[in-house]
Short mmCIF file of C-alpha atoms in Angstrom, two decimals:
data_model
loop_
_atom_site.label_atom_id
_atom_site.label_comp_id
_atom_site.label_asym_id
_atom_site.label_seq_id
_atom_site.Cartn_x
_atom_site.Cartn_y
_atom_site.Cartn_z
CA UNK A 1 -5.48 -5.51 -50.87
CA UNK A 2 -3.41 -2.28 -51.28
CA UNK A 3 -4.05 -2.27 -55.05
CA UNK A 4 -7.76 -2.78 -54.46
CA UNK A 5 -7.77 0.18 -51.93
CA UNK A 6 -5.91 2.43 -54.45
CA UNK A 7 -8.43 1.50 -57.15
CA UNK A 8 -11.34 2.34 -54.89
CA UNK A 9 -9.69 5.67 -53.86
CA UNK A 10 -9.17 6.51 -57.58
CA UNK A 11 -12.88 5.82 -58.37
CA UNK A 12 -13.98 7.85 -55.34
CA UNK A 13 -11.82 10.75 -56.46
CA UNK A 14 -13.25 10.64 -59.91
CA UNK A 15 -16.87 10.64 -58.66
CA UNK A 16 -16.10 13.48 -56.21
CA UNK A 17 -14.03 15.29 -58.88
CA UNK A 18 -11.21 15.45 -56.32
CA UNK A 19 -7.58 15.15 -57.22
CA UNK A 20 -4.44 15.02 -55.03
CA UNK A 21 -0.72 15.85 -55.35
CA UNK A 22 2.53 15.62 -53.51
CA UNK A 23 5.38 18.10 -53.56
CA UNK A 24 8.75 16.34 -53.70
CA UNK A 25 11.98 17.66 -52.23
CA UNK A 26 13.56 17.01 -55.59
CA UNK A 27 11.40 19.65 -57.25
CA UNK A 28 8.83 17.33 -58.80
CA UNK A 29 5.09 16.96 -58.20
CA UNK A 30 3.30 13.62 -58.22
CA UNK A 31 -0.31 13.79 -59.39
CA UNK A 32 -3.15 11.42 -58.70
CA UNK A 33 -4.98 9.92 -61.64
CA UNK A 34 -7.96 12.19 -61.21
CA UNK A 35 -5.87 15.38 -60.89
CA UNK A 36 -3.90 14.35 -63.98
CA UNK A 37 -7.23 14.13 -65.89
CA UNK A 38 -8.46 17.44 -64.40
CA UNK A 39 -5.23 19.23 -65.55
CA UNK A 40 -5.26 17.34 -68.95
CA UNK A 41 -1.74 16.24 -68.22
CA UNK A 42 -0.06 13.45 -70.21
CA UNK A 43 2.09 12.44 -67.26
CA UNK A 44 1.42 11.68 -63.60
CA UNK A 45 4.34 13.93 -62.54
CA UNK A 46 5.34 17.50 -63.36
CA UNK A 47 8.16 19.84 -62.55
CA UNK A 48 7.37 22.16 -59.73
CA UNK A 49 7.43 25.29 -61.84
CA UNK A 50 5.29 23.68 -64.53
CA UNK A 51 2.79 22.59 -61.90
CA UNK A 52 2.84 26.09 -60.24
CA UNK A 53 2.00 27.68 -63.60
CA UNK A 54 -0.75 25.16 -64.28
CA UNK A 55 -2.36 25.64 -60.88
CA UNK A 56 -1.87 29.30 -60.31
CA UNK A 57 -1.35 30.92 -63.81
CA UNK A 58 -1.83 34.43 -62.48
CA UNK A 59 0.67 33.94 -59.64
CA UNK A 60 2.91 30.92 -60.00
CA UNK A 61 5.00 31.92 -56.94
CA UNK A 62 2.00 31.39 -54.71
CA UNK A 63 2.39 27.67 -54.49
CA UNK A 64 5.92 27.91 -53.06
CA UNK A 65 4.75 30.54 -50.51
CA UNK A 66 1.87 28.31 -49.42
CA UNK A 67 3.98 25.21 -49.19
CA UNK A 68 6.60 27.05 -47.08
CA UNK A 69 3.95 28.36 -44.74
CA UNK A 70 2.46 24.96 -44.00
CA UNK A 71 5.94 23.61 -43.30
CA UNK A 72 6.60 26.44 -40.85
CA UNK A 73 3.67 25.54 -38.65
CA UNK A 74 0.60 26.76 -40.50
CA UNK A 75 -0.17 23.06 -41.19
CA UNK A 76 -2.94 23.77 -43.64
CA UNK A 77 -3.89 26.43 -46.19
CA UNK A 78 -7.25 26.53 -48.18
CA UNK A 79 -7.85 28.72 -51.29
CA UNK A 80 -10.08 28.98 -54.33
CA UNK A 81 -8.58 29.65 -57.77
CA UNK A 82 -9.26 29.32 -61.48
CA UNK A 83 -7.16 27.34 -63.94
CA UNK A 84 -7.16 27.39 -67.75
CA UNK A 85 -6.74 24.10 -69.62
CA UNK A 86 -5.22 23.22 -72.93
CA UNK A 87 -8.62 23.18 -74.60
CA UNK A 88 -9.21 26.78 -73.42
CA UNK A 89 -11.79 25.64 -70.93
CA UNK A 90 -11.61 26.75 -67.31
CA UNK A 91 -11.99 25.02 -64.00
CA UNK A 92 -12.83 26.49 -60.58
CA UNK A 93 -10.85 24.64 -57.94
CA UNK A 94 -10.75 24.68 -54.16
CA UNK A 95 -7.25 23.52 -53.09
CA UNK A 96 -6.04 22.53 -49.67
CA UNK A 97 -2.27 22.31 -49.12
CA UNK A 98 -0.98 20.52 -45.99
CA UNK A 99 2.23 19.47 -44.27
CA UNK A 100 3.08 15.77 -44.87
CA UNK A 101 3.03 13.07 -42.18
CA UNK A 102 6.18 12.33 -40.28
CA UNK A 103 6.67 9.05 -42.10
CA UNK A 104 6.96 10.82 -45.50
CA UNK A 105 9.11 13.82 -44.35
CA UNK A 106 12.18 12.47 -46.13
CA UNK A 107 10.68 12.34 -49.63
CA UNK A 108 8.01 15.01 -49.61
CA UNK A 109 7.49 18.31 -47.85
CA UNK A 110 3.87 19.07 -48.64
CA UNK A 111 0.83 17.59 -50.20
CA UNK A 112 -2.61 18.77 -51.35
CA UNK A 113 -6.06 18.00 -52.62
CA UNK A 114 -7.94 19.96 -55.29
CA UNK A 115 -11.71 19.79 -55.64
CA UNK A 116 -13.40 20.81 -58.88
CA UNK A 117 -16.04 23.22 -57.71
CA UNK A 118 -16.92 24.58 -61.24
CA UNK A 119 -20.49 23.35 -61.09
CA UNK A 120 -21.01 24.91 -57.64
CA UNK A 121 -19.54 28.19 -58.83
CA UNK A 122 -21.70 28.09 -61.99
CA UNK A 123 -24.78 27.54 -59.84
CA UNK A 124 -23.65 30.28 -57.51
CA UNK A 125 -23.28 32.73 -60.43
CA UNK A 126 -26.65 31.73 -61.81
CA UNK A 127 -28.25 32.30 -58.36
CA UNK A 128 -26.56 35.75 -58.13
CA UNK A 129 -27.98 36.63 -61.68
CA UNK A 130 -31.45 35.41 -60.54
CA UNK A 131 -31.25 37.47 -57.39
CA UNK A 132 -30.12 40.50 -59.43
CA UNK A 133 -33.02 40.05 -61.78
CA UNK A 134 -35.39 39.69 -58.87
CA UNK A 135 -34.14 42.88 -57.32
CA UNK A 136 -34.67 44.71 -60.62
CA UNK A 137 -38.27 43.19 -60.85
CA UNK A 138 -38.99 44.34 -57.30
CA UNK A 139 -37.78 47.88 -58.11
CA UNK A 140 -40.00 47.92 -61.18
CA UNK A 141 -42.93 46.68 -59.11
CA UNK A 142 -42.36 49.50 -56.60
CA UNK A 143 -42.25 52.10 -59.36
CA UNK A 144 -45.31 50.53 -60.99
CA UNK A 145 -47.26 50.52 -57.75
CA UNK A 146 -46.38 54.21 -57.18
CA UNK A 147 -47.49 55.29 -60.71
CA UNK A 148 -50.67 53.15 -60.51
CA UNK A 149 -51.72 54.51 -57.14
CA UNK A 150 -51.09 58.10 -58.40
CA UNK A 151 -52.96 57.58 -61.65
CA UNK A 152 -55.92 55.94 -60.05
CA UNK A 153 -56.25 58.53 -57.34
CA UNK A 154 -56.76 61.35 -59.95
CA UNK A 155 -60.05 60.03 -61.50
CA UNK A 156 -61.13 58.67 -58.17
CA UNK A 157 -60.85 62.15 -56.61
CA UNK A 158 -62.73 63.65 -59.54
CA UNK A 159 -65.56 61.08 -59.05
CA UNK A 160 -65.70 61.79 -55.39
CA UNK A 161 -65.92 65.61 -55.99
CA UNK A 162 -68.51 65.25 -58.75
CA UNK A 163 -70.66 62.97 -56.52
CA UNK A 164 -70.50 65.57 -53.80
CA UNK A 165 -71.42 68.42 -56.17
CA UNK A 166 -74.38 66.31 -57.59
CA UNK A 167 -75.60 65.81 -54.03
CA UNK A 168 -75.44 69.52 -53.39
CA UNK A 169 -77.30 70.26 -56.66
CA UNK A 170 -80.00 67.82 -55.78
CA UNK A 171 -80.48 69.41 -52.39
CA UNK A 172 -80.87 72.81 -54.12
CA UNK A 173 -83.29 71.37 -56.65
CA UNK A 174 -81.00 72.13 -59.53
CA UNK A 175 -81.61 68.91 -61.40
CA UNK A 176 -80.37 70.18 -64.76
CA UNK A 177 -76.93 70.97 -63.31
CA UNK A 178 -76.99 67.72 -61.42
CA UNK A 179 -77.73 65.79 -64.66
CA UNK A 180 -74.78 67.63 -66.38
CA UNK A 181 -72.45 66.62 -63.56
CA UNK A 182 -73.68 63.02 -63.54
CA UNK A 183 -72.82 62.82 -67.30
CA UNK A 184 -69.24 63.98 -66.49
CA UNK A 185 -69.15 61.52 -63.58
CA UNK A 186 -70.01 58.69 -65.93
CA UNK A 187 -67.15 59.72 -68.32
CA UNK A 188 -64.74 59.75 -65.37
CA UNK A 189 -65.94 56.32 -64.35
CA UNK A 190 -65.42 54.94 -67.93
CA UNK A 191 -61.99 56.61 -68.00
CA UNK A 192 -61.10 54.86 -64.74
CA UNK A 193 -62.36 51.53 -66.11
CA UNK A 194 -60.16 51.97 -69.20
CA UNK A 195 -57.21 52.89 -66.93
CA UNK A 196 -57.66 49.76 -64.89
CA UNK A 197 -57.89 47.60 -68.11
CA UNK A 198 -54.67 49.24 -69.33
CA UNK A 199 -52.89 48.47 -66.01
CA UNK A 200 -53.96 44.83 -66.20
CA UNK A 201 -52.75 44.55 -69.78
CA UNK A 202 -49.42 46.15 -68.85
CA UNK A 203 -48.97 43.84 -65.89
CA UNK A 204 -49.48 40.72 -68.06
CA UNK A 205 -46.96 42.02 -70.69
CA UNK A 206 -44.07 40.81 -68.48
#
């Protein structure tokens, strides 16, 4: 029954990408099958210093400090860190180090679990990149809207003024001047139409 439970635990750890370890008072670290695979280790046990370097390559002394703090009453410490493997690939881990149960105090002084959160971190980084791109797009849209509103107001204002002038000329009976202004008004309208077509083409360009 115990062997069956161990087998089920090992399978569960593999599915969850979760490994565990125990820190021995003799300076050795016992690894679960899954953590052994995650670290690409050939053995299920490592020397404390070797394990410290494997888990915290940038600060190997950190493991000893954390293990000491959980023994002195902290009970549990959680941290995220990155490890580099033999094949030069990297893993993002979330590791929890805890004080051992009273029944194991004689052999071990701390134990821990490490969860492979590489996929989560990759998704998080992708989401951050998407958000950054979205911010840039929104900034571009703001600038685009400002330029468009400015460029459209110019011919629109000219059309408004010309229409007003034509109205005044017609009141005064100056049909020739009114006709001349209507010709300019038509030109401004065509210019505005081309401007709108250009804006639509630009917006579709991505």
